[in-house]
Amino acid sequence: MMHQLNAKVVKIIGTKYPRLRTMIRNHPYTKIVGMSVVKCLLEEMQMKIEAISDDLLEEMLDKGIALYHENEEEIRSIPVIEHKRRVLCDGLRQFAEEHLESAAG
């Protein structure tokens, strides 16, 4: 199931940014942003894979890429990739909670 979610993330990024397709698995959008989104939803928010809609995933990737560019210098200065993902996860979590509240209400 986790592989399906990762595949969706790669597909969304590849569709939005076709020039990245040749290096998509090693690009920061996938390695840092994509995995931040997945880990935030699954580990931080304890969501089930079946409950994650494509719309939520796409919006979180857009927000994650925007956050990545806002904090790019800070993220690049961090040597450990897991710590880089945590920098993004806080903003992504808040965004996901707002999205879920607006979808429920």
Steps between C-alpha positions, in 0.01 A plus 500: 500500500781739583647437155171604340504829692862564401412419139215754512739764631752430223223503238362835619846659504584350158175631355542851638872520421565291187857626464588315823394156377851381419624575852175493695601243763806704601349848477436692825132530410472123530767416758422781742157647422327182385623293792419784741142495379474122531663483843298795628171344398578146612719547807420844639128510424446123526289491183420175323624473142143441377388828662753712309328649197682591180387861546652520847821342376527739207426808712752392763767447235433850363521646850809291577681622190412859592629445855813338359576812296425729797743306722743380234814649657418355841413161351819483293711578807360201691714190433253227604216439255256398774555835673437679171165324478408607853548866408222463243276274704389769747358725228355205313326366807328831567393520134363143506302563817344813346421308181333217691298743712374688194416172325307376805322830563 
